[in-house]
mmCIF file of C-alpha atoms and ligand atoms in Angstrom:
data_model
loop_
_atom_site.group_PDB
_atom_site.id
_atom_site.type_symbol
_atom_site.label_atom_id
_atom_site.label_comp_id
_atom_site.label_asym_id
_atom_site.label_seq_id
_atom_site.Cartn_x
_atom_site.Cartn_y
_atom_site.Cartn_z
ATOM 1 C CA VAL A 1 0.000 0.000 0.000
ATOM 2 C CA THR A 2 1.420 3.404 -0.914
ATOM 3 C CA CYS A 3 0.963 5.870 1.876
ATOM 4 C CA THR A 4 -0.202 9.389 0.985
ATOM 5 C CA GLY A 5 1.584 10.738 4.065
ATOM 6 C CA THR A 6 -1.704 12.143 5.330
ATOM 7 C CA ARG A 7 -2.290 11.470 9.003
ATOM 8 C CA VAL A 8 -5.856 10.970 10.241
ATOM 9 C CA GLY A 9 -6.573 10.836 13.977
ATOM 10 C CA PHE A 10 -9.094 8.343 15.360
ATOM 11 C CA PRO A 11 -10.157 8.840 19.019
ATOM 12 C CA ARG A 12 -10.073 5.553 20.910
ATOM 13 C CA THR A 13 -13.518 5.702 22.453
ATOM 14 C CA LEU A 14 -17.286 5.664 21.700
ATOM 15 C CA PHE A 15 -17.908 3.787 18.409
ATOM 16 C CA PHE A 16 -14.173 2.995 18.129
ATOM 17 C CA TYR A 17 -14.815 -0.154 20.154
ATOM 18 C CA SER A 18 -17.470 -1.436 17.764
ATOM 19 C CA TYR A 19 -16.218 -0.332 14.367
ATOM 20 C CA SER A 20 -12.454 0.114 14.541
ATOM 21 C CA ALA A 21 -11.876 -3.060 12.485
ATOM 22 C CA PHE A 22 -13.666 -1.449 9.556
ATOM 23 C CA TRP A 23 -11.895 1.897 9.725
ATOM 24 C CA ARG A 24 -8.410 0.539 10.392
ATOM 25 C CA SER A 25 -8.705 -1.645 7.360
ATOM 26 C CA PHE A 26 -10.251 1.086 5.197
ATOM 27 C CA PHE A 27 -7.630 3.739 5.914
ATOM 28 C CA GLU A 28 -4.783 1.281 5.602
ATOM 29 C CA ALA A 29 -5.970 0.020 2.212
ATOM 30 C CA ALA A 30 -6.548 3.623 1.095
ATOM 31 C CA GLY A 31 -2.903 4.376 1.921
ATOM 32 C CA VAL A 32 -3.758 6.843 4.688
ATOM 33 C CA ASP A 33 -1.883 6.823 7.983
ATOM 34 C CA LEU A 34 -4.419 6.245 10.755
ATOM 35 C CA VAL A 35 -3.261 7.510 14.147
ATOM 36 C CA GLU A 36 -5.205 6.097 17.110
ATOM 37 C CA SER A 37 -5.148 7.874 20.441
ATOM 38 C CA PRO A 38 -3.710 5.844 23.344
ATOM 39 C CA VAL A 39 -5.913 4.209 25.964
ATOM 40 C CA THR A 40 -7.596 6.727 28.266
ATOM 41 C CA THR A 41 -5.296 8.257 30.888
ATOM 42 C CA GLN A 42 -5.790 10.781 33.670
ATOM 43 C CA SER A 43 -4.458 13.585 31.466
ATOM 44 C CA ILE A 44 -6.858 12.638 28.634
ATOM 45 C CA LEU A 45 -9.746 12.665 31.105
ATOM 46 C CA ASP A 46 -8.611 16.001 32.590
ATOM 47 C CA ALA A 47 -8.341 17.566 29.118
ATOM 48 C CA GLY A 48 -11.814 16.304 28.247
ATOM 49 C CA VAL A 49 -13.324 17.678 31.445
ATOM 50 C CA ARG A 50 -11.714 21.072 30.701
ATOM 51 C CA GLU A 51 -12.782 21.232 27.067
ATOM 52 C CA ALA A 52 -16.256 19.690 26.895
ATOM 53 C CA VAL A 53 -19.454 21.428 27.942
ATOM 54 C CA SER A 54 -19.914 20.837 31.644
ATOM 55 C CA GLU A 55 -23.282 19.071 31.316
ATOM 56 C CA ALA A 56 -21.894 16.410 28.950
ATOM 57 C CA CYS A 57 -21.833 12.793 30.113
ATOM 58 C CA ILE A 58 -18.458 11.438 31.125
ATOM 59 C CA PRO A 59 -17.849 9.390 27.910
ATOM 60 C CA ILE A 60 -18.375 12.518 25.793
ATOM 61 C CA LYS A 61 -15.892 14.385 27.980
ATOM 62 C CA VAL A 62 -13.423 11.547 27.513
ATOM 63 C CA TYR A 63 -13.976 11.786 23.758
ATOM 64 C CA HIS A 64 -12.967 15.454 23.849
ATOM 65 C CA GLY A 65 -9.820 14.476 25.751
ATOM 66 C CA HIS A 66 -8.879 11.943 23.051
ATOM 67 C CA VAL A 67 -9.458 14.583 20.372
ATOM 68 C CA ARG A 68 -7.160 17.003 22.185
ATOM 69 C CA GLU A 69 -4.514 14.319 22.528
ATOM 70 C CA LEU A 70 -4.532 13.649 18.782
ATOM 71 C CA ALA A 71 -4.976 17.189 17.456
ATOM 72 C CA PRO A 72 -1.332 18.386 17.377
ATOM 73 C CA ASN A 73 -0.117 15.283 15.560
ATOM 74 C CA VAL A 74 -2.573 14.784 12.707
ATOM 75 C CA ASP A 75 -3.766 16.498 9.505
ATOM 76 C CA TYR A 76 -7.414 15.505 9.995
ATOM 77 C CA LEU A 77 -9.603 14.191 12.775
ATOM 78 C CA PHE A 78 -12.006 11.384 12.017
ATOM 79 C CA VAL A 79 -15.258 12.237 13.843
ATOM 80 C CA PRO A 80 -18.000 10.404 11.919
ATOM 81 C CA ARG A 81 -21.662 11.012 12.576
ATOM 82 C CA TYR A 82 -23.011 7.571 13.460
ATOM 83 C CA VAL A 83 -26.814 7.624 13.165
ATOM 84 C CA SER A 84 -27.950 4.014 12.738
ATOM 85 C CA MET A 85 -26.190 0.723 12.137
ATOM 86 C CA ASP A 86 -29.118 -1.704 12.272
ATOM 87 C CA ARG A 87 -31.827 0.286 10.440
ATOM 88 C CA VAL A 88 -34.039 0.200 13.564
ATOM 89 C CA THR A 89 -32.349 1.891 16.496
ATOM 90 C CA VAL A 90 -30.392 5.143 16.369
ATOM 91 C CA PHE A 91 -27.393 6.232 18.369
ATOM 92 C CA CYS A 92 -27.886 8.561 21.316
ATOM 93 C CA PRO A 93 -28.316 12.260 20.398
ATOM 94 C CA LYS A 94 -24.776 13.009 21.544
ATOM 95 C CA PHE A 95 -23.411 10.686 18.869
ATOM 96 C CA LEU A 96 -25.628 12.376 16.302
ATOM 97 C CA GLY A 97 -24.292 15.815 17.140
ATOM 98 C CA LEU A 98 -20.713 14.771 17.857
ATOM 99 C CA PRO A 99 -18.974 16.784 15.075
ATOM 100 C CA GLU A 100 -20.803 19.957 16.151
ATOM 101 C CA LEU A 101 -20.169 19.298 19.848
ATOM 102 C CA VAL A 102 -16.444 18.968 19.216
ATOM 103 C CA LYS A 103 -16.208 21.946 16.870
ATOM 104 C CA SER A 104 -18.195 24.276 19.083
ATOM 105 C CA SER A 105 -16.279 23.572 22.274
ATOM 106 C CA MET A 106 -12.702 23.113 21.019
ATOM 107 C CA ALA A 107 -10.415 25.577 19.249
ATOM 108 C CA GLY A 108 -7.297 24.923 17.190
ATOM 109 C CA LEU A 109 -8.378 21.606 15.700
ATOM 110 C CA PRO A 110 -7.375 20.240 12.295
ATOM 111 C CA PRO A 111 -10.292 19.787 9.854
ATOM 112 C CA LEU A 112 -12.811 17.113 10.807
ATOM 113 C CA LEU A 113 -13.789 14.228 8.545
ATOM 114 C CA SER A 114 -17.420 13.621 9.447
ATOM 115 C CA PRO A 115 -19.315 11.358 7.066
ATOM 116 C CA ARG A 116 -22.863 10.500 8.105
ATOM 117 C CA ILE A 117 -23.471 6.792 8.601
ATOM 118 C CA ASP A 118 -27.088 5.739 8.584
ATOM 119 C CA THR A 119 -27.917 2.246 7.350
ATOM 120 C CA ARG A 120 -31.549 3.256 6.830
ATOM 121 C CA LYS A 121 -30.157 4.804 3.653
ATOM 122 C CA ARG A 122 -28.823 2.382 1.046
ATOM 123 C CA PHE A 123 -25.053 2.053 0.559
ATOM 124 C CA THR A 124 -24.370 4.413 3.441
ATOM 125 C CA LEU A 125 -20.943 2.982 4.316
ATOM 126 C CA LEU A 126 -19.874 2.921 0.700
ATOM 127 C CA LEU A 127 -20.957 6.553 0.286
ATOM 128 C CA ALA A 128 -19.141 7.504 3.500
ATOM 129 C CA CYS A 129 -15.968 5.873 2.170
ATOM 130 C CA LEU A 130 -16.283 7.662 -1.184
ATOM 131 C CA GLU A 131 -16.727 10.973 0.619
ATOM 132 C CA LEU A 132 -13.605 10.301 2.696
ATOM 133 C CA GLY A 133 -11.682 9.231 -0.419
ATOM 134 C CA ARG A 134 -12.621 12.483 -2.159
ATOM 135 C CA GLU A 135 -11.571 14.606 0.811
ATOM 136 C CA LEU A 136 -8.271 12.758 1.195
ATOM 137 C CA GLY A 137 -7.412 12.641 -2.518
ATOM 138 C CA VAL A 138 -7.668 8.855 -2.854
ATOM 139 C CA SER A 139 -8.734 7.525 -6.265
ATOM 140 C CA VAL A 140 -12.226 6.063 -6.641
ATOM 141 C CA ALA A 141 -10.848 2.646 -7.642
ATOM 142 C CA LYS A 142 -8.630 2.502 -4.567
ATOM 143 C CA THR A 143 -11.456 3.705 -2.318
ATOM 144 C CA LEU A 144 -13.760 0.977 -3.639
ATOM 145 C CA ARG A 145 -11.124 -1.672 -2.975
ATOM 146 C CA ALA A 146 -10.525 -0.260 0.512
ATOM 147 C CA HIS A 147 -14.263 -0.342 1.271
ATOM 148 C CA ARG A 148 -14.488 -3.999 0.214
ATOM 149 C CA LYS A 149 -11.537 -4.922 2.381
ATOM 150 C CA ALA A 150 -12.916 -2.991 5.346
ATOM 151 C CA SER A 151 -16.312 -4.710 5.123
ATOM 152 C CA ALA A 152 -14.613 -8.120 5.152
ATOM 153 C CA SER A 153 -12.443 -7.131 8.146
ATOM 154 C CA GLN A 154 -15.454 -5.968 10.132
ATOM 155 C CA ARG A 155 -17.364 -9.187 9.400
ATOM 156 C CA ARG A 156 -14.380 -11.251 10.470
ATOM 157 C CA TYR A 157 -13.957 -9.199 13.631
ATOM 158 C CA GLU A 158 -17.597 -9.626 14.641
ATOM 159 C CA ARG A 159 -17.483 -13.348 13.964
ATOM 160 C CA GLU A 160 -14.384 -13.863 16.039
ATOM 161 C CA GLN A 161 -15.671 -12.452 19.331
ATOM 162 C CA ARG A 162 -14.404 -8.916 19.200
ATOM 163 C CA PHE A 163 -14.256 -8.524 22.954
ATOM 164 C CA ARG A 164 -11.217 -10.767 23.147
ATOM 165 C CA ASP A 165 -9.194 -8.065 21.406
ATOM 166 C CA MET A 166 -10.056 -5.518 24.030
ATOM 167 C CA ILE A 167 -10.132 -7.002 27.471
ATOM 168 C CA PRO A 168 -7.721 -9.035 29.496
ATOM 169 C CA LEU A 169 -10.172 -11.786 30.391
ATOM 170 C CA PRO A 170 -9.302 -15.438 30.684
ATOM 171 C CA ALA A 171 -11.284 -17.838 28.518
ATOM 172 C CA LYS A 172 -14.669 -18.880 29.887
ATOM 173 C CA ARG A 173 -14.243 -21.112 32.912
ATOM 174 C CA ASP A 174 -16.896 -23.696 33.430
ATOM 175 C CA GLY A 175 -15.724 -24.487 36.929
ATOM 176 C CA ALA A 176 -15.766 -20.860 38.158
ATOM 177 C CA PRO A 177 -17.692 -20.439 41.409
ATOM 178 C CA LEU A 178 -19.652 -17.415 40.164
ATOM 179 C CA ARG A 179 -20.767 -16.092 36.827
ATOM 180 C CA ILE A 180 -21.421 -12.360 36.606
ATOM 181 C CA ALA A 181 -22.646 -10.370 33.606
ATOM 182 C CA VAL A 182 -21.066 -6.918 33.304
ATOM 183 C CA LEU A 183 -23.311 -4.855 31.071
ATOM 184 C CA GLY A 184 -22.936 -1.348 29.700
ATOM 185 C CA TYR A 185 -21.856 0.562 26.635
ATOM 186 C CA PRO A 186 -18.600 -0.746 25.127
ATOM 187 C CA TYR A 187 -16.822 2.571 25.752
ATOM 188 C CA GLU A 188 -17.551 2.148 29.468
ATOM 189 C CA VAL A 189 -17.103 -1.596 29.846
ATOM 190 C CA TYR A 190 -13.843 -1.872 27.861
ATOM 191 C CA ASP A 191 -12.220 1.368 29.005
ATOM 192 C CA GLY A 192 -10.248 0.037 31.958
ATOM 193 C CA PHE A 193 -9.156 3.494 33.074
ATOM 194 C CA LEU A 194 -12.696 4.797 33.255
ATOM 195 C CA ASN A 195 -14.183 1.821 35.086
ATOM 196 C CA LEU A 196 -11.081 1.226 37.238
ATOM 197 C CA ASP A 197 -10.441 -2.175 35.696
ATOM 198 C CA VAL A 198 -13.659 -3.803 36.771
ATOM 199 C CA LEU A 199 -13.300 -6.731 34.368
ATOM 200 C CA PRO A 200 -9.816 -7.914 35.340
ATOM 201 C CA ARG A 201 -10.606 -7.234 39.013
ATOM 202 C CA LEU A 202 -13.600 -9.553 38.855
ATOM 203 C CA ALA A 203 -11.731 -12.138 36.818
ATOM 204 C CA SER A 204 -8.871 -12.152 39.328
ATOM 205 C CA THR A 205 -11.298 -13.172 42.094
ATOM 206 C CA GLY A 206 -12.209 -16.264 40.070
ATOM 207 C CA VAL A 207 -15.491 -14.899 38.703
ATOM 208 C CA ASP A 208 -16.486 -15.938 35.180
ATOM 209 C CA VAL A 209 -17.291 -12.566 33.594
ATOM 210 C CA ILE A 210 -19.545 -12.230 30.593
ATOM 211 C CA THR A 211 -20.221 -9.121 28.522
ATOM 212 C CA ILE A 212 -22.718 -8.199 25.832
ATOM 213 C CA GLU A 213 -20.307 -8.966 23.019
ATOM 214 C CA MET A 214 -20.363 -12.622 24.035
ATOM 215 C CA PHE A 215 -24.048 -12.945 23.161
ATOM 216 C CA SER A 216 -25.085 -13.680 19.604
ATOM 217 C CA HIS A 217 -27.299 -11.176 17.828
ATOM 218 C CA GLU A 218 -29.966 -13.906 17.624
ATOM 219 C CA ALA A 219 -29.939 -14.486 21.399
ATOM 220 C CA LEU A 220 -30.467 -10.777 22.028
ATOM 221 C CA ALA A 221 -33.090 -10.390 19.305
ATOM 222 C CA LYS A 222 -35.304 -12.929 21.132
ATOM 223 C CA GLU A 223 -35.689 -10.464 23.986
ATOM 224 C CA ASP A 224 -37.470 -8.056 21.640
ATOM 225 C CA ALA A 225 -40.772 -9.743 22.338
ATOM 226 C CA GLU A 226 -40.654 -8.341 25.884
ATOM 227 C CA PHE A 227 -41.375 -4.811 24.763
ATOM 228 C CA ASP A 228 -44.247 -3.215 22.924
ATOM 229 C CA LYS A 229 -41.623 -0.813 21.733
ATOM 230 C CA GLY A 230 -37.893 -1.481 21.813
ATOM 231 C CA ILE A 231 -35.477 0.979 23.318
ATOM 232 C CA PHE A 232 -34.819 3.594 20.709
ATOM 233 C CA TRP A 233 -31.090 4.099 21.296
ATOM 234 C CA HIS A 234 -28.653 1.614 19.796
ATOM 235 C CA TYR A 235 -26.350 0.717 22.683
ATOM 236 C CA SER A 236 -29.089 1.127 25.314
ATOM 237 C CA ASP A 237 -31.228 -1.370 23.424
ATOM 238 C CA LEU A 238 -28.402 -3.929 23.507
ATOM 239 C CA VAL A 239 -27.833 -3.417 27.230
ATOM 240 C CA VAL A 240 -31.513 -3.910 28.088
ATOM 241 C CA LYS A 241 -31.829 -6.973 25.868
ATOM 242 C CA ALA A 242 -28.680 -8.540 27.318
ATOM 243 C CA GLY A 243 -29.877 -7.778 30.862
ATOM 244 C CA PHE A 244 -33.328 -9.264 30.248
ATOM 245 C CA ARG A 245 -31.752 -12.308 28.646
ATOM 246 C CA CYS A 246 -29.615 -12.874 31.761
ATOM 247 C CA PHE A 247 -32.544 -12.322 34.132
ATOM 248 C CA HIS A 248 -34.876 -14.657 32.242
ATOM 249 C CA LYS A 249 -32.418 -17.481 31.640
ATOM 250 C CA LYS A 250 -30.999 -17.153 35.165
ATOM 251 C CA ASP A 251 -27.691 -18.554 33.946
ATOM 252 C CA VAL A 252 -25.701 -15.857 35.741
ATOM 253 C CA ASP A 253 -25.423 -15.330 39.504
ATOM 254 C CA GLY A 254 -25.626 -11.555 39.236
ATOM 255 C CA VAL A 255 -25.661 -8.589 36.882
ATOM 256 C CA ILE A 256 -23.552 -5.429 37.168
ATOM 257 C CA HIS A 257 -24.589 -2.430 35.102
ATOM 258 C CA ILE A 258 -21.800 0.056 34.419
ATOM 259 C CA THR A 259 -23.480 3.397 33.988
ATOM 260 C CA ALA A 260 -22.034 6.827 33.272
ATOM 261 C CA PHE A 261 -22.640 10.016 35.173
ATOM 262 C CA GLY A 262 -24.653 12.427 33.032
ATOM 263 C CA CYS A 263 -26.105 9.782 30.688
ATOM 264 C CA GLY A 264 -29.749 10.513 29.823
ATOM 265 C CA PRO A 265 -30.604 7.102 28.271
ATOM 266 C CA ASP A 266 -29.149 5.278 31.294
ATOM 267 C CA ALA A 267 -31.769 6.783 33.567
ATOM 268 C CA VAL A 268 -34.281 4.581 31.695
ATOM 269 C CA VAL A 269 -31.981 1.609 31.107
ATOM 270 C CA ASP A 270 -30.866 1.332 34.731
ATOM 271 C CA LYS A 271 -34.429 1.481 36.072
ATOM 272 C CA LEU A 272 -35.645 -1.183 33.632
ATOM 273 C CA LEU A 273 -32.794 -3.480 34.633
ATOM 274 C CA GLU A 274 -33.340 -2.884 38.329
ATOM 275 C CA LEU A 275 -37.064 -3.690 38.101
ATOM 276 C CA GLU A 276 -36.630 -6.782 35.933
ATOM 277 C CA GLY A 277 -33.770 -8.047 38.107
ATOM 278 C CA ALA A 278 -36.010 -7.737 41.178
ATOM 279 C CA ASP A 279 -38.919 -9.480 39.400
ATOM 280 C CA CYS A 280 -36.699 -12.362 38.335
ATOM 281 C CA ASP A 281 -34.892 -12.516 41.669
ATOM 282 C CA VAL A 282 -31.414 -12.102 40.177
ATOM 283 C CA PRO A 283 -28.989 -9.830 42.101
ATOM 284 C CA PHE A 284 -28.331 -6.551 40.313
ATOM 285 C CA MET A 285 -25.944 -3.701 41.029
ATOM 286 C CA PRO A 286 -25.433 -0.438 39.154
ATOM 287 C CA LEU A 287 -21.873 0.870 39.120
ATOM 288 C CA LEU A 288 -21.747 4.572 38.406
ATOM 289 C CA ILE A 289 -18.602 5.959 36.818
ATOM 290 C CA ASP A 290 -17.737 9.624 36.889
ATOM 291 C CA GLU A 291 -14.640 11.769 36.768
ATOM 292 C CA TYR A 292 -14.135 11.379 40.517
ATOM 293 C CA SER A 293 -14.558 7.592 40.748
ATOM 294 C CA GLY A 294 -12.203 6.335 43.437
ATOM 295 C CA GLU A 295 -10.610 2.924 43.668
ATOM 296 C CA ALA A 296 -11.430 2.336 47.334
ATOM 297 C CA GLY A 297 -15.168 2.915 46.846
ATOM 298 C CA LEU A 298 -15.303 0.694 43.813
ATOM 299 C CA VAL A 299 -13.406 -2.172 45.423
ATOM 300 C CA THR A 300 -15.665 -2.071 48.487
ATOM 301 C CA ARG A 301 -18.816 -2.129 46.380
ATOM 302 C CA LEU A 302 -17.571 -4.962 44.185
ATOM 303 C CA GLU A 303 -16.480 -7.045 47.162
ATOM 304 C CA ALA A 304 -19.790 -6.506 48.960
ATOM 305 C CA PHE A 305 -21.738 -7.510 45.850
ATOM 306 C CA ILE A 306 -19.655 -10.618 45.215
ATOM 307 C CA ASP A 307 -19.936 -11.662 48.888
ATOM 308 C CA MET A 308 -23.698 -11.238 48.812
ATOM 309 C CA VAL A 309 -24.055 -13.202 45.569
ATOM 310 C CA GLN A 310 -21.777 -15.939 46.900
ATOM 311 C CA ARG A 311 -23.646 -16.299 50.208
ATOM 312 C CA ARG A 312 -26.973 -16.355 48.450
ATOM 313 C CA LYS A 313 -25.796 -19.121 46.155
ATOM 314 C CA GLU A 314 -24.521 -21.190 49.073
ATOM 315 C CA VAL A 315 -27.784 -20.778 51.021
ATOM 316 C CA ARG A 316 -29.799 -21.853 47.993
ATOM 317 C CA ALA A 317 -27.602 -24.862 47.399
ATOM 318 C CA GLY A 318 -28.437 -25.864 50.997
HETATM 319 S S1 SF4 B 1 -25.596 6.920 25.599
HETATM 320 FE FE1 SF4 B 1 -25.231 8.021 27.497
HETATM 321 S S2 SF4 B 1 -23.066 7.712 27.945
HETATM 322 FE FE2 SF4 B 1 -23.380 7.273 25.780
HETATM 323 S S3 SF4 B 1 -22.952 9.167 24.717
HETATM 324 FE FE3 SF4 B 1 -25.160 9.060 25.071
HETATM 325 S S4 SF4 B 1 -25.495 10.183 26.974
HETATM 326 FE FE4 SF4 B 1 -23.298 9.682 26.852
#
């Protein structure tokens, strides 16, 4: 692949976790140098808190921090407008307005590349790629080849359990004493800095941890029947379906919901999970993350939850 020398920055958060396979492959095949921000750090979080509007949820603040981290080192910033990826649900309004949010609150940025991606419109990803190719001076033939390659990479990634790329979890252990589902948006669940390493912490206590990405689309789709209307927002819909699936099948000992401070959709999601968990008699605990989350508080809460779930299991086993 001949490189054009153009450097495009890709913030490592929000939709990065779901669609990075596609974009890595696309930019590489188009000969464009894709620069990914590092994993979230305290200075990225601090920059985001400084730069984003104060009422933004914590993941949006973190996004601003990643943008700031990349800005001095790239020619363009890739800030796509993700609208819908399954033709039914749409992303939360903050995703929809992301390019404007970033532009209005941050100065001194390189130009943004912001194609609109909405699978309710035909060929949306192909059109997004062609738009990017035009802006970056890549030929149409090369862009078409890059799009084909990217689609194949994304399919492969989804087939091969994408979560294994992101989190330091041991393979599923059948003999583990407890099985806990950790549910939430991928940019909360897989950002170890933001959630203070909940997944490896649980795994190190011998718990078999499962996350949404381990469920098949078919398994989650079955939960649709529970609602007259599904949840409108893309990631929220997945969280509720995964939670309901766990509660109804009762094949986990407990459910932890990682929820972000300042998230509007989570006010609904968390309540639905809490009520259904109580109805189905499956232990449930919300874990709120914010910019002040402290390790001591988190460890205490996790330990108390695990102890309670463990005792309950022992009592039931007689
Ligand atoms: S779903 Fe919630 S956490 Fe995610 S971007 Fe929207 S408001 Fe923020």
